[in-house]
Coordinates of C-alpha atoms and ligand atoms in Angstrom, one line a residue:
M1 CA -9.7 -5.0 -25.8
T2 CA -12.9 -3.5 -24.2
Y3 CA -13.9 -4.0 -21.0
P4 CA -17.0 -3.1 -18.7
T5 CA -15.3 -0.2 -16.9
Q6 CA -13.1 1.2 -19.2
P7 CA -11.9 4.9 -17.7
T8 CA -13.1 7.2 -21.1
A9 CA -9.7 9.4 -20.6
S10 CA -6.3 9.4 -18.8
H11 CA -6.9 11.8 -16.1
F12 CA -9.9 13.2 -13.9
I13 CA -9.6 17.1 -13.1
N14 CA -12.0 19.4 -11.4
G15 CA -15.0 16.7 -11.7
E16 CA -14.4 15.1 -14.9
Y17 CA -12.2 13.2 -17.3
A18 CA -9.5 14.9 -19.4
E19 CA -7.2 13.8 -22.3
D20 CA -4.1 15.7 -23.6
T21 CA -2.4 13.1 -26.2
A22 CA 0.4 15.4 -26.2
G23 CA 1.9 13.9 -23.0
T24 CA 3.7 10.7 -23.0
P25 CA 2.0 7.6 -24.0
I26 CA 2.1 5.4 -21.8
D27 CA 1.3 1.4 -23.0
V28 CA -1.3 -0.6 -20.3
I29 CA -0.5 -4.0 -20.7
Y30 CA -2.7 -7.1 -19.7
P31 CA -0.4 -9.3 -17.5
A32 CA -1.7 -12.7 -17.9
T33 CA -1.3 -12.4 -21.5
G34 CA 1.3 -9.4 -22.5
E35 CA -1.4 -7.6 -24.5
Q36 CA -1.7 -3.8 -25.0
I37 CA -5.4 -3.3 -23.3
A38 CA -5.2 0.5 -23.2
T39 CA -2.9 3.9 -23.7
V40 CA -3.1 7.0 -21.4
Y41 CA -1.0 10.2 -21.6
A42 CA 1.3 11.1 -19.3
A43 CA 0.1 14.7 -18.1
T44 CA 1.5 17.6 -19.8
P45 CA 2.8 20.6 -17.5
A46 CA -0.7 22.3 -18.8
L47 CA -2.6 19.4 -17.2
I48 CA -1.1 19.7 -13.9
E49 CA -1.2 23.0 -13.5
R50 CA -5.2 22.8 -14.2
A51 CA -5.3 19.8 -11.7
I52 CA -3.2 22.3 -8.8
E53 CA -5.4 25.2 -9.4
S54 CA -8.5 23.5 -9.5
A55 CA -7.7 21.6 -6.1
R56 CA -6.6 24.6 -4.7
A57 CA -9.8 26.5 -5.1
A58 CA -12.3 23.5 -4.0
Q59 CA -10.0 23.2 -1.0
I60 CA -11.6 26.2 0.5
T61 CA -15.7 25.0 -0.1
W62 CA -14.9 21.2 0.9
A63 CA -13.0 22.4 3.7
A64 CA -15.8 24.9 4.5
M65 CA -18.6 21.7 4.7
T66 CA -19.1 20.1 8.0
G67 CA -17.9 16.8 8.8
T68 CA -20.8 14.9 8.6
E69 CA -21.3 16.3 4.9
R70 CA -18.2 15.3 3.7
G71 CA -18.6 11.9 5.5
R72 CA -21.7 11.3 4.3
I73 CA -20.0 11.6 0.3
L74 CA -17.4 9.1 1.0
R75 CA -19.8 7.1 2.9
R76 CA -22.1 6.9 0.0
A77 CA -19.1 6.2 -2.6
A78 CA -18.3 3.4 -0.5
E79 CA -21.5 1.8 -1.1
M80 CA -21.3 2.1 -4.7
M81 CA -17.8 0.6 -4.9
R82 CA -19.8 -2.5 -3.3
E83 CA -22.2 -2.6 -5.5
R84 CA -19.8 -2.2 -8.3
N85 CA -17.5 -4.5 -7.1
H86 CA -17.3 -7.0 -9.7
D87 CA -16.8 -4.8 -12.6
L88 CA -13.9 -2.7 -10.4
S89 CA -12.2 -6.2 -9.5
V90 CA -12.1 -6.8 -13.3
L91 CA -10.5 -3.5 -13.8
E92 CA -8.3 -4.5 -11.2
T93 CA -7.4 -7.8 -12.5
Y94 CA -6.6 -6.4 -16.1
D95 CA -4.7 -3.8 -14.5
T96 CA -2.3 -5.8 -12.0
G97 CA -3.1 -9.4 -13.4
K98 CA -3.8 -10.4 -9.8
P99 CA -6.5 -13.2 -9.9
Y100 CA -10.1 -12.3 -9.6
Q101 CA -10.5 -15.2 -6.4
E102 CA -8.4 -12.0 -4.5
T103 CA -9.2 -9.2 -6.3
S104 CA -12.9 -9.4 -5.7
V105 CA -12.4 -9.1 -2.1
A106 CA -9.1 -7.8 -1.3
D107 CA -9.5 -4.4 -3.7
A108 CA -12.1 -2.6 -4.0
T109 CA -13.8 -4.2 -0.7
S110 CA -10.7 -2.2 1.3
G111 CA -11.0 1.0 -1.1
A112 CA -14.6 0.8 0.6
D113 CA -13.5 0.0 3.9
A114 CA -11.4 3.3 4.0
L115 CA -13.9 5.2 2.1
E116 CA -16.4 4.2 5.0
Y117 CA -14.3 4.3 8.3
F118 CA -12.8 7.6 7.5
G119 CA -16.6 8.9 6.0
G120 CA -17.9 7.8 9.7
M121 CA -14.5 9.8 11.5
A122 CA -15.2 12.6 9.5
A123 CA -18.0 14.1 11.6
T124 CA -16.0 13.4 15.1
L125 CA -12.8 15.0 13.9
T126 CA -12.3 18.1 16.6
G127 CA -10.0 19.8 18.7
E128 CA -9.7 20.2 22.6
H129 CA -10.2 22.5 25.1
I130 CA -7.7 22.9 27.7
Q131 CA -8.3 25.1 30.8
L132 CA -5.7 26.8 32.4
G133 CA -7.2 28.7 35.8
E134 CA -9.7 31.1 34.0
D135 CA -7.8 31.5 30.8
W136 CA -8.2 28.3 28.3
V137 CA -6.7 27.0 25.1
Y138 CA -8.7 25.4 22.7
T139 CA -7.2 23.8 19.6
R140 CA -9.0 23.4 16.0
R141 CA -8.0 20.6 14.0
E142 CA -7.5 21.6 10.4
P143 CA -6.7 20.3 7.0
L144 CA -3.1 20.6 6.0
G145 CA -4.2 21.8 2.0
L146 CA -3.5 20.0 -1.3
C147 CA -2.2 16.5 -0.7
V148 CA -0.6 14.6 -3.3
G149 CA -0.8 10.9 -3.3
I150 CA 1.9 8.6 -5.4
G151 CA 0.9 4.7 -5.5
A152 CA 2.6 1.7 -6.4
W153 CA 1.7 -0.5 -8.8
N154 CA 0.7 -3.7 -6.8
Y155 CA -2.4 -2.5 -4.6
P156 CA -3.8 0.7 -7.2
T157 CA -7.5 0.6 -6.0
Q158 CA -6.7 0.3 -2.2
I159 CA -3.7 2.8 -2.6
A160 CA -6.1 5.3 -4.0
C161 CA -8.5 4.9 -1.1
W162 CA -6.6 4.5 1.7
K163 CA -4.5 8.0 0.7
G164 CA -7.6 9.4 -0.3
A165 CA -10.2 8.5 2.4
P166 CA -8.3 10.1 5.6
A167 CA -7.4 12.9 3.3
L168 CA -10.8 13.8 1.8
A169 CA -12.2 13.1 5.5
C170 CA -10.4 15.7 7.1
G171 CA -11.0 18.4 4.8
N172 CA -7.9 18.2 2.3
T173 CA -8.2 18.0 -1.2
M174 CA -5.7 15.2 -3.4
I175 CA -4.3 14.7 -6.5
F176 CA -3.8 11.3 -6.9
K177 CA -0.9 9.8 -9.2
P178 CA -1.2 6.1 -9.8
S179 CA 1.4 4.1 -10.6
E180 CA 2.6 3.9 -14.8
T181 CA 2.2 0.6 -14.7
T182 CA -1.5 0.1 -13.3
P183 CA -3.3 3.7 -14.4
L184 CA -7.0 2.7 -14.7
C185 CA -8.0 1.9 -11.2
A186 CA -7.6 5.4 -9.4
L187 CA -9.4 6.7 -12.2
K188 CA -12.6 4.7 -11.5
V189 CA -12.3 5.7 -7.8
A190 CA -12.1 9.4 -8.8
E191 CA -15.6 8.9 -10.8
I192 CA -17.5 7.2 -8.1
L193 CA -16.5 10.0 -5.7
H194 CA -17.8 12.7 -7.6
E195 CA -20.9 10.4 -8.6
A196 CA -21.2 10.6 -5.1
G197 CA -21.5 14.0 -4.7
L198 CA -17.8 15.0 -3.9
P199 CA -17.6 19.0 -5.1
A200 CA -15.3 18.9 -8.6
G201 CA -11.3 19.2 -7.9
V202 CA -11.9 17.8 -4.6
Y203 CA -10.1 14.6 -6.0
N204 CA -8.0 14.3 -9.3
V205 CA -6.0 12.0 -10.6
L206 CA -3.2 12.5 -12.9
Q207 CA -0.9 10.1 -15.0
G208 CA 2.6 10.0 -15.6
L209 CA 6.2 8.4 -14.6
G210 CA 8.5 9.8 -11.7
D211 CA 9.0 13.2 -13.6
V212 CA 5.1 13.9 -13.2
G213 CA 5.5 12.8 -9.4
G214 CA 8.4 14.8 -9.1
A215 CA 6.5 18.0 -10.5
L216 CA 3.8 17.8 -8.1
V217 CA 5.6 16.7 -4.9
T218 CA 8.4 20.1 -5.5
D219 CA 5.6 22.5 -6.4
P220 CA 4.7 25.1 -3.4
R221 CA 1.3 24.8 -3.6
V222 CA 1.3 21.5 -2.4
D223 CA 1.2 20.9 1.6
K224 CA 1.6 17.2 1.9
V225 CA 2.9 14.2 -0.1
S226 CA 2.1 10.2 0.6
L227 CA 4.2 8.1 -1.2
T228 CA 3.7 4.1 -1.0
G229 CA 6.6 2.9 -3.1
S230 CA 10.1 1.7 -2.9
V231 CA 12.7 3.0 -0.5
P232 CA 15.1 4.1 -3.3
T233 CA 11.8 6.5 -5.0
G234 CA 11.1 7.2 -0.7
R235 CA 15.1 9.1 -0.4
K236 CA 14.1 11.1 -3.3
V237 CA 10.9 11.6 -2.8
Y238 CA 11.5 12.8 0.9
A239 CA 14.4 14.9 -0.1
A240 CA 12.3 16.8 -2.7
A241 CA 9.2 17.2 0.0
A242 CA 12.0 18.6 2.5
Q243 CA 13.0 21.5 0.6
G244 CA 9.2 22.6 0.9
I245 CA 9.1 21.8 4.6
K246 CA 5.9 19.5 3.5
H247 CA 4.1 17.0 5.5
V248 CA 5.1 13.7 4.5
T249 CA 3.8 10.1 4.7
M250 CA 6.2 7.0 3.2
E251 CA 4.6 3.7 2.6
L252 CA 7.9 2.0 1.5
G253 CA 10.1 -1.7 1.1
G254 CA 10.4 -4.2 3.0
K255 CA 12.2 -7.7 3.6
S256 CA 10.0 -8.5 6.8
P257 CA 10.8 -11.8 8.9
M258 CA 8.4 -14.6 10.3
I259 CA 9.7 -16.7 12.9
V260 CA 8.2 -20.3 13.7
F261 CA 9.1 -21.8 16.7
E262 CA 9.4 -25.4 17.0
D263 CA 5.9 -25.3 19.1
A264 CA 3.8 -23.5 16.4
D265 CA 1.0 -25.4 14.7
I266 CA 2.8 -26.3 11.5
D267 CA -0.4 -26.3 9.3
N268 CA -1.0 -22.8 10.4
A269 CA 3.0 -21.6 10.0
V270 CA 2.2 -22.9 6.4
S271 CA -0.6 -21.1 5.8
G272 CA 0.9 -18.0 7.0
A273 CA 4.1 -18.4 4.8
I274 CA 2.1 -18.7 1.8
L275 CA -0.1 -15.6 2.5
G276 CA 2.9 -14.3 3.6
N277 CA 5.1 -15.2 0.4
F278 CA 2.7 -15.9 -2.8
Y279 CA -0.8 -13.9 -2.0
S280 CA -0.3 -11.5 -5.4
S281 CA 2.2 -13.3 -6.7
G282 CA 4.7 -12.2 -4.0
Q283 CA 4.2 -8.1 -4.8
V284 CA 3.2 -7.3 -1.4
C285 CA 5.3 -4.4 0.6
S286 CA 4.4 -6.4 4.1
N287 CA 5.4 -9.7 2.6
G288 CA 7.2 -11.7 5.4
T289 CA 10.2 -13.2 2.7
R290 CA 12.6 -14.4 5.5
V291 CA 10.9 -17.8 7.4
F292 CA 13.2 -18.2 10.3
V293 CA 12.4 -22.0 10.9
H294 CA 13.5 -23.9 14.1
K295 CA 15.5 -27.0 13.4
D296 CA 13.5 -29.0 14.5
I297 CA 10.7 -28.5 12.3
K298 CA 12.4 -27.9 9.1
E299 CA 11.9 -30.5 7.1
A300 CA 8.4 -31.3 8.3
F301 CA 7.7 -27.7 7.7
L302 CA 9.2 -27.4 3.8
D303 CA 7.3 -30.9 3.2
R304 CA 3.8 -29.6 4.2
L305 CA 4.8 -26.5 2.4
S306 CA 5.6 -28.2 -1.0
T307 CA 2.5 -30.5 -0.8
R308 CA 0.3 -27.3 -0.3
L309 CA 2.1 -25.3 -3.2
K310 CA 1.5 -28.0 -5.3
A311 CA -2.2 -27.0 -4.8
A312 CA -2.1 -23.9 -6.2
V313 CA -4.1 -23.0 -9.5
I314 CA -1.6 -20.9 -12.0
G315 CA -3.6 -19.7 -14.9
D316 CA -5.8 -17.1 -16.2
P317 CA -6.6 -14.7 -13.5
M318 CA -10.3 -14.4 -14.6
Q319 CA -11.2 -17.8 -13.9
P320 CA -12.6 -17.7 -10.5
E321 CA -10.6 -21.0 -9.4
T322 CA -7.4 -19.6 -10.2
S323 CA -5.0 -18.9 -7.1
F324 CA -1.6 -17.5 -8.5
G325 CA -1.3 -14.9 -11.3
P326 CA 1.0 -13.3 -13.4
M327 CA 3.8 -10.5 -12.2
V328 CA 2.3 -7.5 -13.2
S329 CA 5.1 -6.7 -15.9
E330 CA 7.6 -8.5 -17.8
R331 CA 10.1 -5.7 -16.0
Q332 CA 9.0 -7.3 -13.0
M333 CA 9.1 -10.8 -13.3
N334 CA 12.7 -10.2 -15.3
I335 CA 13.8 -8.3 -12.0
V336 CA 12.3 -11.6 -10.0
L337 CA 13.8 -14.1 -12.3
D338 CA 17.6 -12.3 -11.7
Y339 CA 17.0 -12.8 -8.0
I340 CA 16.2 -16.5 -8.5
E341 CA 19.1 -17.4 -10.0
K342 CA 21.4 -15.1 -7.3
G343 CA 19.9 -17.7 -5.1
K344 CA 21.2 -21.0 -7.2
A345 CA 24.5 -19.3 -7.6
E346 CA 25.2 -18.1 -3.7
G347 CA 24.1 -22.1 -3.0
A348 CA 20.7 -21.7 -1.6
R349 CA 19.0 -24.7 -2.0
L350 CA 16.1 -24.2 -4.3
V351 CA 13.4 -26.7 -2.9
C352 CA 10.5 -26.0 -5.8
G353 CA 9.6 -23.5 -8.1
G354 CA 12.2 -21.5 -9.2
T355 CA 11.3 -21.0 -13.5
R356 CA 8.8 -18.8 -15.9
L357 CA 6.0 -20.8 -17.4
D358 CA 5.9 -21.7 -20.8
R359 CA 2.9 -19.9 -21.8
D360 CA 2.0 -16.4 -23.1
G361 CA 2.1 -13.4 -19.5
F362 CA 4.5 -12.9 -17.2
Y363 CA 4.1 -16.3 -14.8
L364 CA 6.8 -17.4 -12.4
T365 CA 6.0 -20.6 -10.2
P366 CA 5.8 -20.1 -6.1
T367 CA 9.6 -20.3 -5.5
V368 CA 11.1 -21.8 -2.1
F369 CA 14.6 -21.6 -1.4
A370 CA 15.8 -23.7 2.3
D371 CA 19.2 -23.4 3.8
V372 CA 19.4 -19.4 3.3
A373 CA 22.2 -17.8 4.8
D374 CA 21.9 -14.2 6.4
D375 CA 24.0 -12.4 4.1
M376 CA 22.8 -14.0 0.7
V377 CA 21.0 -11.4 -1.5
I378 CA 17.8 -13.1 -1.6
A379 CA 17.8 -13.2 2.1
R380 CA 18.6 -8.8 2.5
E381 CA 17.1 -7.2 -0.6
E382 CA 13.2 -6.8 -1.2
I383 CA 12.8 -8.8 -4.1
F384 CA 8.9 -8.2 -4.6
G385 CA 8.1 -11.6 -6.3
P386 CA 6.9 -15.1 -5.0
V387 CA 10.1 -15.8 -3.9
M388 CA 10.5 -17.3 -0.2
A389 CA 13.9 -17.8 1.7
V390 CA 13.6 -20.3 4.5
L391 CA 16.3 -19.9 7.3
D392 CA 16.9 -22.3 9.9
F393 CA 17.5 -21.1 13.8
E394 CA 17.8 -22.7 17.1
D395 CA 17.8 -19.9 20.1
E396 CA 15.1 -16.9 20.5
A397 CA 17.9 -14.5 21.0
D398 CA 20.0 -15.3 18.1
V399 CA 16.6 -15.3 15.6
M400 CA 15.8 -11.9 17.4
A401 CA 19.0 -10.2 16.3
R402 CA 18.8 -11.7 12.8
A403 CA 15.2 -11.1 12.0
N404 CA 16.2 -7.2 13.1
D405 CA 19.1 -7.1 11.3
T406 CA 17.8 -5.5 8.2
E407 CA 17.6 -1.8 6.9
F408 CA 14.0 -2.4 6.7
G409 CA 11.5 -2.5 9.6
L410 CA 7.4 -2.7 7.7
A411 CA 6.1 -6.3 9.4
A412 CA 7.0 -9.5 11.1
G413 CA 5.2 -12.4 12.1
V414 CA 5.8 -15.3 14.5
F415 CA 4.1 -18.6 15.1
T416 CA 4.2 -20.4 18.5
R417 CA 1.5 -21.7 21.2
D418 CA 3.7 -20.2 23.7
L419 CA 1.9 -16.7 24.4
A420 CA 4.7 -15.1 26.5
R421 CA 7.2 -15.7 23.7
A422 CA 4.6 -14.5 21.3
H423 CA 4.3 -11.2 23.0
R424 CA 7.9 -10.7 24.0
V425 CA 8.8 -11.6 20.4
A426 CA 6.4 -9.0 19.0
A427 CA 7.6 -6.5 21.6
G428 CA 11.2 -7.3 20.2
F429 CA 10.6 -7.3 16.7
E430 CA 12.1 -3.7 15.2
A431 CA 8.9 -3.1 12.7
G432 CA 5.6 -1.2 12.2
T433 CA 2.9 -3.9 11.8
C434 CA 3.4 -7.6 13.7
Y435 CA 1.4 -10.6 13.6
I436 CA 1.3 -13.4 16.0
N437 CA 0.4 -16.8 14.4
T438 CA -1.0 -14.8 11.3
Y439 CA 0.2 -13.2 8.7
N440 CA -0.8 -9.5 6.3
D441 CA -4.0 -8.7 7.9
A442 CA -4.3 -5.4 7.2
P443 CA -8.0 -4.3 8.7
V444 CA -8.9 -0.1 8.1
E445 CA -9.2 0.0 11.5
A446 CA -5.6 -1.0 12.8
P447 CA -2.7 1.4 12.1
F448 CA -0.6 0.5 9.3
G449 CA 3.0 1.4 8.5
G450 CA 7.0 1.0 8.7
S451 CA 10.0 2.1 11.2
K452 CA 13.6 2.2 9.9
A453 CA 14.1 2.3 6.3
S454 CA 10.3 1.2 5.9
G455 CA 8.6 4.5 6.1
V456 CA 7.5 7.9 7.8
G457 CA 4.1 7.7 8.8
R458 CA 0.6 5.3 9.7
E459 CA -1.7 4.6 6.5
N460 CA -5.7 3.7 8.5
S461 CA -6.9 3.6 11.6
K462 CA -7.5 7.0 13.7
A463 CA -3.5 7.3 13.9
A464 CA -3.9 8.3 9.8
I465 CA -5.8 11.8 10.7
A466 CA -2.3 12.7 12.6
Y467 CA -1.1 12.9 8.9
Y468 CA -3.6 14.5 7.2
S469 CA -4.7 17.1 9.6
Q470 CA -2.9 19.8 12.0
L471 CA -3.3 21.2 14.7
K472 CA -3.8 25.3 15.6
S473 CA -3.8 26.3 19.0
V474 CA -5.6 29.4 20.4
Y475 CA -5.1 30.9 23.7
V476 CA -8.2 32.7 25.2
R477 CA -7.2 35.4 28.1
M478 CA -10.7 35.9 30.1
G479 CA -9.0 39.0 32.5
D480 CA -7.2 41.9 31.8
L481 CA -3.6 41.4 30.4
E482 CA -0.5 42.8 32.3
A483 CA 2.7 44.4 30.6
P484 CA 5.7 44.9 31.9
F485 CA 5.7 48.5 30.7
Ligands
NAD501 P1 8.4 2.7 -6.8 O1 9.0 3.1 -6.1 O2 9.4 2.6 -8.3 O3 7.2 3.6 -7.6 C1 6.3 4.2 -7.1 C2 5.4 5.5 -7.5 O4 6.5 6.5 -7.0 C3 5.3 5.4 -9.1 O5 4.0 5.5 -8.9 C4 6.2 6.2 -9.6 O6 5.5 6.7 -10.9 C5 6.6 7.3 -8.5 N1 8.0 7.8 -8.5 C6 9.2 7.3 -9.0 N2 9.9 8.6 -9.0 C7 9.5 9.1 -8.0 C8 10.3 10.7 -8.3 N3 11.4 11.0 -8.0 N4 9.2 11.5 -7.6 C9 8.3 11.4 -7.5 N5 7.4 10.4 -7.6 C10 8.4 9.1 -8.4 O7 7.5 1.5 -6.5 P2 6.7 0.4 -7.3 O8 8.2 -0.4 -7.9 O9 5.6 0.7 -7.9 O10 6.0 -0.6 -6.4 C11 7.0 -1.1 -5.3 C12 7.6 -0.8 -4.3 O11 6.4 -0.3 -3.8 C13 8.0 -1.7 -3.1 O12 9.2 -1.5 -3.0 C14 6.8 -2.2 -2.4 O13 7.5 -3.0 -1.0 C15 6.6 -0.9 -2.3 N6 5.2 -1.1 -1.3 C16 4.8 -0.4 -0.3 C17 3.5 -0.3 0.3 C18 3.6 0.1 1.8 O14 2.5 0.4 2.1 N7 4.6 -0.2 2.9 C19 2.9 -1.2 -0.3 C20 2.8 -1.4 -1.8 C21 4.2 -1.3 -2.3

């Protein structure tokens, strides 16, 4: 199968595509049909070496350019991504199986937002002046050096840009390793950045599994690691980075709560629950998968939810009307099916869904369990698929304690018309990203990231700059210097 934006080789190193078929082959499967659409080869030690060497060399000249010059290239790349949105969205759909209806508005577009935002910010990055009587200190905001980005498979274009844009704006270079499940999109990001004028070696892409990621994380020439992935992988990567005292950003998993109070607008709450459980077939880290609904409105909520779910158009992701696509892989589909069986075995009430569709590809139906108890596996573990757990509650203090009773802390949402309660609840959530009467918005202007086991650091917004730069203090004495002898 060929498609308009097919990358021409597995890796992108020092400004050009690179190939070495001695690496382990990685089959790229179109999740909607199960067909193999490409093969990439994992990076060999020689390619890893070439990428590190060229990224180290390029960093010196890249950092020596002015912020305005660096930003101009990033903003030009953002424009090119928008112009090519259709082709990039088709590729994203081939890579992930997500419906074109989603990829055309949420993937290359949000990647372009990050390039535009941090491109605009590059010229404004400065240190400060601190007057100390006659003397003074100034700070220099300096890049960290070579940053490694490691991506998950759910938003391959977006993750490549969310990590690359702030890193490059600050004068770092990057080696990005996409998920082995979705290796294609990051190559197009690299291609576009270089077409926009990026010097060779500033943004590189290497394919591979965890071992390639591990080789990058442990290399002493790498200064920073930014991972998007699961908590178990985060623990390993964080520990490996700690050996070299490297900077880290960890964007990890979640099991986020969404609380629907009795005074909520039920239709809006149902919309939030749909967006927070079934967008991208439920493969979104910040999803609000524990939906606590007040007892008084629970049945009404479930009724409307079931009705709305019947309107989901499940099918060919390339058709513009399709609103629900397949799981990213057979493996992920089977993981989710296992959780569905656990939910049934534990006695949760299956309201709808819970099955694999009888067709090619890795299709599940949107699944809702009600009467879920806090200690059930489906209420405690991240499923990363279209499975919503609905839990009952009556009392605010009680539901807050239950909502926070998790190792995760990525996101949380509340639906209520009571303004004071909304802000009180948001303040009480142990989570990095909270929503009031909405769910899963992630504009580049706002910090995004997790607390507790869900992560370290923030992506997007001005906050990301702190994770891709460091401050050097320079003390300047104006007068004579006294010494004790
Ligand atoms: P994963 O943890 O299996 O893999 C993530 C990446 O880490 C992959 O590129 C993989 O090759 C690499 N990797 C694995 N072992 C490694 C090692 N030892 N050293 C270095 N790299 C290694 O995650 P996944 O299944 O690709 O993605 C799903 C997970 O990602 C979910 O838990 C989801 O919540 C999380 N996620 C988080 C965010 C966020 O922003 N917080 C966003 C998207 C996905």
